[in-house]
Each structure stands twice: as C-alpha cells, then as structure tokens.
Short mmCIF file of C-alpha atoms in Angstrom, two decimals:
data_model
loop_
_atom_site.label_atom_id
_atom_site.label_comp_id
_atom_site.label_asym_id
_atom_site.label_seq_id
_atom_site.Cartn_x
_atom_site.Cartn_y
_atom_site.Cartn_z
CA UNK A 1 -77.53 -29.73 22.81
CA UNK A 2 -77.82 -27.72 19.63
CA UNK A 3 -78.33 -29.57 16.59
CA UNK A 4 -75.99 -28.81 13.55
CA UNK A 5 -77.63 -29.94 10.36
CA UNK A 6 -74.59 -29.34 7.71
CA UNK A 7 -76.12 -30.55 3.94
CA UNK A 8 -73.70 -32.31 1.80
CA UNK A 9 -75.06 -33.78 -1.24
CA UNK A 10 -77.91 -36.29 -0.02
CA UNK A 11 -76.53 -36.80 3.44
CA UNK A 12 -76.39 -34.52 6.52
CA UNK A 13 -73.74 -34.41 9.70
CA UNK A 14 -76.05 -34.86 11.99
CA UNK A 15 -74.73 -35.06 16.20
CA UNK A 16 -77.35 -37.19 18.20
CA UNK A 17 -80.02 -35.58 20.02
CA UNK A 18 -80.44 -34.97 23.86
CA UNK A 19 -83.25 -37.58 23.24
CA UNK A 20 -80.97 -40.01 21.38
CA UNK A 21 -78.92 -39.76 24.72
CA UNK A 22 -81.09 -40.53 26.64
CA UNK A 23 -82.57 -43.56 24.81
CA UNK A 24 -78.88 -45.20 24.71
CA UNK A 25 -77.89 -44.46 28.21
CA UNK A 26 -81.51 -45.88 28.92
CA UNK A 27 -80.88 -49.40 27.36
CA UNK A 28 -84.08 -48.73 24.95
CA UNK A 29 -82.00 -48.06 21.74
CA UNK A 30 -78.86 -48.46 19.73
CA UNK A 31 -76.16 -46.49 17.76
CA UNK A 32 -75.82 -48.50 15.27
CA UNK A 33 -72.75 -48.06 12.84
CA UNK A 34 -72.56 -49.02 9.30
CA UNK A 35 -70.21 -47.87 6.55
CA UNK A 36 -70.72 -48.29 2.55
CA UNK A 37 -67.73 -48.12 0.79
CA UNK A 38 -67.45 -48.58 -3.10
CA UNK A 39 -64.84 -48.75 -6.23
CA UNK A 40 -66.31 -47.79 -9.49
CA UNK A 41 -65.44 -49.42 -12.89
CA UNK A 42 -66.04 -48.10 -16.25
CA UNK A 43 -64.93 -49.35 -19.40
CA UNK A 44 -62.48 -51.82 -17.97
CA UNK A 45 -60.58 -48.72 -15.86
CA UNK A 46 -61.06 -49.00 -11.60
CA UNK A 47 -61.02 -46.57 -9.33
CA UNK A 48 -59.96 -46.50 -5.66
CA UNK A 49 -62.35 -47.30 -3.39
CA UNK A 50 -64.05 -44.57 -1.67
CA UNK A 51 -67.31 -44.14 0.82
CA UNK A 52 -70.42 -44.56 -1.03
CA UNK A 53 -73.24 -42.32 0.50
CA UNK A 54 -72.33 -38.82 -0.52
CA UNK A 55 -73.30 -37.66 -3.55
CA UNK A 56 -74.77 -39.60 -6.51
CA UNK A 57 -73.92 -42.85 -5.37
CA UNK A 58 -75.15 -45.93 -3.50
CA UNK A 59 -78.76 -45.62 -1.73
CA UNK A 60 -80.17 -47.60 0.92
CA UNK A 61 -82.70 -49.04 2.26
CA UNK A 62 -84.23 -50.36 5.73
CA UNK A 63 -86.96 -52.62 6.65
CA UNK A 64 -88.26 -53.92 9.86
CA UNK A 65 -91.16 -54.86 12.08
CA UNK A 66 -93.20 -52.30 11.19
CA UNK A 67 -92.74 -52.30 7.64
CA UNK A 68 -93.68 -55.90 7.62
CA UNK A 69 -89.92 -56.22 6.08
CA UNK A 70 -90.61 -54.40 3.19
CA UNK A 71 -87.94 -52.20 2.20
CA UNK A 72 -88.29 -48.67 2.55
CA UNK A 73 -85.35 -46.27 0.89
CA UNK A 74 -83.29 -44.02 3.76
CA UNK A 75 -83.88 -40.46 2.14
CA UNK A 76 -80.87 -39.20 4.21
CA UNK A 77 -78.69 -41.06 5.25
CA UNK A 78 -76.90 -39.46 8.80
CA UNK A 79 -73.38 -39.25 9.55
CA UNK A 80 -71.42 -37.85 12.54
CA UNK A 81 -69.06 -35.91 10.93
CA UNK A 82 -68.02 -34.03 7.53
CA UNK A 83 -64.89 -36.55 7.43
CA UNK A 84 -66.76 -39.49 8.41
CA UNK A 85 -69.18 -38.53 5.80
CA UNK A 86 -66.35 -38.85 2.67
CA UNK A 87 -65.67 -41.71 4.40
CA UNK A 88 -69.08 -43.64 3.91
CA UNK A 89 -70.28 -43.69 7.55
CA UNK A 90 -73.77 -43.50 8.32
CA UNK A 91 -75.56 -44.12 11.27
CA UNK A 92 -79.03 -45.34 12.53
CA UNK A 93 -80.92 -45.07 16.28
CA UNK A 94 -82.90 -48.39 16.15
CA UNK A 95 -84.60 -49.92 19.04
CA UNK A 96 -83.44 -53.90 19.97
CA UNK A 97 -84.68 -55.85 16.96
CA UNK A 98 -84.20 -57.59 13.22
CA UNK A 99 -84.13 -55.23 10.47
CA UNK A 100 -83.10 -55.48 6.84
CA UNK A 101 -80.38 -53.38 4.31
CA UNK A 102 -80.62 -53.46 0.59
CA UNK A 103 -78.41 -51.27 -1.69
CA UNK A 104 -78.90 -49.77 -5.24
CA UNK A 105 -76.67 -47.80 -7.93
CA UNK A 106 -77.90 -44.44 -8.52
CA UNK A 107 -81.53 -44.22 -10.39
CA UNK A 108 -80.89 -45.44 -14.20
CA UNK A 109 -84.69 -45.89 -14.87
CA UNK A 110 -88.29 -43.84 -14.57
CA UNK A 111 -88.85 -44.17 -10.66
CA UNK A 112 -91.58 -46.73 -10.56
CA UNK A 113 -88.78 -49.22 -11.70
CA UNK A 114 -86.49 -48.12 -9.75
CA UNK A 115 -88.77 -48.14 -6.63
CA UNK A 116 -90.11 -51.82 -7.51
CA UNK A 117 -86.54 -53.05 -7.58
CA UNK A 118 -85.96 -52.39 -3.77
CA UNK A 119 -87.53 -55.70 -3.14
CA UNK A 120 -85.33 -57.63 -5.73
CA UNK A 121 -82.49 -56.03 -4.19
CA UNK A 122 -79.75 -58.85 -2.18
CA UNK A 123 -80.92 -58.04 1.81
CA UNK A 124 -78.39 -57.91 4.66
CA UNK A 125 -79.76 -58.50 8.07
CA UNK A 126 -79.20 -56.53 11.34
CA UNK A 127 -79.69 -58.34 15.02
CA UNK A 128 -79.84 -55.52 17.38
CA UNK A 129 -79.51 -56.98 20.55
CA UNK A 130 -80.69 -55.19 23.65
CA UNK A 131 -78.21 -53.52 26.15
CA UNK A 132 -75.74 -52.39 23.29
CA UNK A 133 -75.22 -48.68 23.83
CA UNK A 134 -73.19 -48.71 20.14
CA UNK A 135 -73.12 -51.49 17.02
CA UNK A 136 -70.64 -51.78 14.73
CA UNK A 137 -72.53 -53.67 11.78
CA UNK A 138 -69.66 -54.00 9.30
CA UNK A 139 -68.13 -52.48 5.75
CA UNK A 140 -70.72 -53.25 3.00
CA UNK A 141 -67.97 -52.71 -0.24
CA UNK A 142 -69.92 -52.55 -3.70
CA UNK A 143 -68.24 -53.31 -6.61
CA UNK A 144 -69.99 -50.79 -9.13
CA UNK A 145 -69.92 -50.39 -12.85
CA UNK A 146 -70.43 -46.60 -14.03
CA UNK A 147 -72.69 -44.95 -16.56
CA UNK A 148 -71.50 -42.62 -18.84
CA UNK A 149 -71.15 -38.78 -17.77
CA UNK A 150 -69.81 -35.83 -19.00
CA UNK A 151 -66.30 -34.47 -17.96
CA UNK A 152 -65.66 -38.40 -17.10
CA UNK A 153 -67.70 -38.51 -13.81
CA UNK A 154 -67.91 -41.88 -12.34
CA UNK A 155 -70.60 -43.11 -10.02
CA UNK A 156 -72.10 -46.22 -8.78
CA UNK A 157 -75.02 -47.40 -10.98
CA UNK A 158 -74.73 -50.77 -11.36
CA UNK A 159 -73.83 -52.70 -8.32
CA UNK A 160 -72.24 -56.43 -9.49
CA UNK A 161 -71.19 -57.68 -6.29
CA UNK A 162 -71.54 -57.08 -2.29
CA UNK A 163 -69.17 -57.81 0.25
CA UNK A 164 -69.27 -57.34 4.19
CA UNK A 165 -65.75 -56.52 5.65
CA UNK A 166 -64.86 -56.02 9.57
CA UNK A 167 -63.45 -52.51 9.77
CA UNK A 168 -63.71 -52.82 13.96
CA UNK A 169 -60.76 -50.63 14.46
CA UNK A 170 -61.79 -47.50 12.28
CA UNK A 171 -65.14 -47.93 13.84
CA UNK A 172 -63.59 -47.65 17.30
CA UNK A 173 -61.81 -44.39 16.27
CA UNK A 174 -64.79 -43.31 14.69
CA UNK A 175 -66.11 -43.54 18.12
CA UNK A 176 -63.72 -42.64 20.06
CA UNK A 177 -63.11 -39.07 18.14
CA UNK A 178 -67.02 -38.16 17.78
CA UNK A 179 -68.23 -39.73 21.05
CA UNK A 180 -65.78 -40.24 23.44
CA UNK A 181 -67.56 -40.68 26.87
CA UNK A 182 -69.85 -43.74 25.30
CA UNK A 183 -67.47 -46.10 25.22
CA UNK A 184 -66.32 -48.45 22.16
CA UNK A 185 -68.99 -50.05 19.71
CA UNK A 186 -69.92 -53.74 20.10
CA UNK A 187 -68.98 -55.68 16.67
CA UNK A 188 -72.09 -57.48 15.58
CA UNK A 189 -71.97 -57.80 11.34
CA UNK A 190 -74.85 -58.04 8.88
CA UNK A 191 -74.84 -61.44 7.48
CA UNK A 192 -76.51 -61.92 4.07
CA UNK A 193 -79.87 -63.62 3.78
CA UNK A 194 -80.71 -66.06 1.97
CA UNK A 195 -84.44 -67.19 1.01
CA UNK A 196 -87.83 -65.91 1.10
CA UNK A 197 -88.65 -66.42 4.24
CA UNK A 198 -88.18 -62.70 6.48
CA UNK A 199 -88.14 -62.82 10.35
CA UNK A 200 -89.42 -59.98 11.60
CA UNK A 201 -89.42 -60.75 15.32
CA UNK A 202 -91.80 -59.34 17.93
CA UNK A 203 -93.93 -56.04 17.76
CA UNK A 204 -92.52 -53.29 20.38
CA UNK A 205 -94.50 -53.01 23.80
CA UNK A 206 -97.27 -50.53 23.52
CA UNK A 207 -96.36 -47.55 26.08
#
C-alpha cells in the first residue's frame, strides 16, 4: 500500500501501513482511537466547539513503559482522513499496555517552561488490552481560554478544564468509512489519574 502523507498544519492524514496491518491482524498491536475536541473563550465570548489538533491548538503528549511514564510531546499527531482531521481525530499503533495522555494550550512561554510543564500537566490513562484489533479511548473536550491575536484569531492556550465524553457511535463511523473490513472499535475510555504513583506495567518480551 502506498502511503499518502497530506500536511495540514501540525498533523498529517496518514493511512496505516502494510506493517500496521499486519501487527493488528496479528494480535501484537492496537488502533487506538482518540479524539480532542475544544471550545475557546475569550473575553467572556464562546465559541463552538471544534477538533483540537489542527493548527495552533491543543498538543499532546504520551508516556509509557519505556519512557518510565514520563511524558513525551506527540510532534504529529496522525489522523485517517482530511475530514476526520477538522474533526479532532488522531490515532496511535500501541502494543497491549498502560500508557499516559497529557494536554497543553499552545506554547505561551520560552520552551524550557513550556517543556517542564508536561509533567504538571492532569494525565489520562490508556489500558490497552491485548486481542483488540481497534480502541475507542473516548472525547477528551478542553475548555480553553484564548490569547490575544490579530484579526481576532482564537486558539486554545489556556486549558481550564478536561472532560472525557463517549462519542462510540462517531467512532464506529469513523471506522466504518476509513476501514471497513476491520470491524468496529472496542470502547475502552481513558479515566483520569489521580496521585503520584504511575503504573507502568511489564517491559515487552525481547524478540
């Protein structure tokens, strides 16, 4: 299969791989599903909510096993498709395990800050079971407050509050219109974690 790499913004459409395929169908990894969706206030006037990962808005942020938990920003973020891209889907192909999301506002700060706050950030957790070909992990919504830009841009700079909603139904059609033949995605949501304390699980088998 060719890959199409179209550039919008800071994300790319991005189909999977002959090699993600195979990894799926093969039980060793996951499609996992996760859309960030966001309405921006400034000066007391709201927006409609809208996806979050195109452009100069929200960034994430992944850590797992290897990382020791440690947060580690997702330079581009994937998506299958140009629509599902304006509509805040990303993607990730993650092998069964824990792994952690964090969320910012656009950068605001010199980039040492900004990079130092990734661990301050409020962590969602991901149980990636094994034997899910696809894994719906939920609707993160930020509620952002926006800088000041010129022409009256708005953005997401300042998230104030994170919510996780259940979108199972657009994430089936999702599915169903960009990868038919794999069947529809198991519904497993982030929850939000609370304490210190990170689970990391077990290291992957050497090969």
């Amino acid at each position: 299969m060719c890959l199409l790499w179209l550039c919008t913004s800071c994300a790319f459409v991005t189909p999977l791989t002959k090699s993600d395929y195979s990894a799926i169908q093969a039980g060793q990894k996951s499609l996992v599903l996760l859309r960030v969706t966001c309405e921006i206030t400034y000066k007391g006037e709201t927006e409609p909510f809208r996806g979050c990962i195109k452009g100069e808005n929200a960034y994430l942020a992944m850590g797992d096993f290897e990382s020791g938990g440690i947060l580690n920003p997702v330079v581009i973020p994937k998506s299958l498709s140009a629509e599902a891209l304006e509509q805040g889907w990303t993607y990730f192909i993650l092998e069964p395990g824990i792994y952690y999301l964090g969320f910012q506002g656009q950068r605001r700060t010199d980039a040492f800050t900004y990079d130092a706050q990734w661990q301050k950030v409020q962590r969602w957790r991901m149980d990636i079971g094994p034997g899910s070909p696809i894994v719906y992990a939920g609707t993160i919504h930020l509620q952002c407050e926006s800088d000041w830009f010129l022409f009256g841009a708005k953005y997401c700079c300042f998230i104030r509050k994170e919510t996780i909603r259940n979108e199972q139904e657009l994430a089936r059609t999702l599915v169903s219109e960009n990868l038919g033949t794999m069947g529809p995605p198991k519904t497993a949501l982030m929850e939000i974690h609370t304490g210190e304390t990170i689970i990391l699980g077990t290291p992957k088998p050497e090969e």
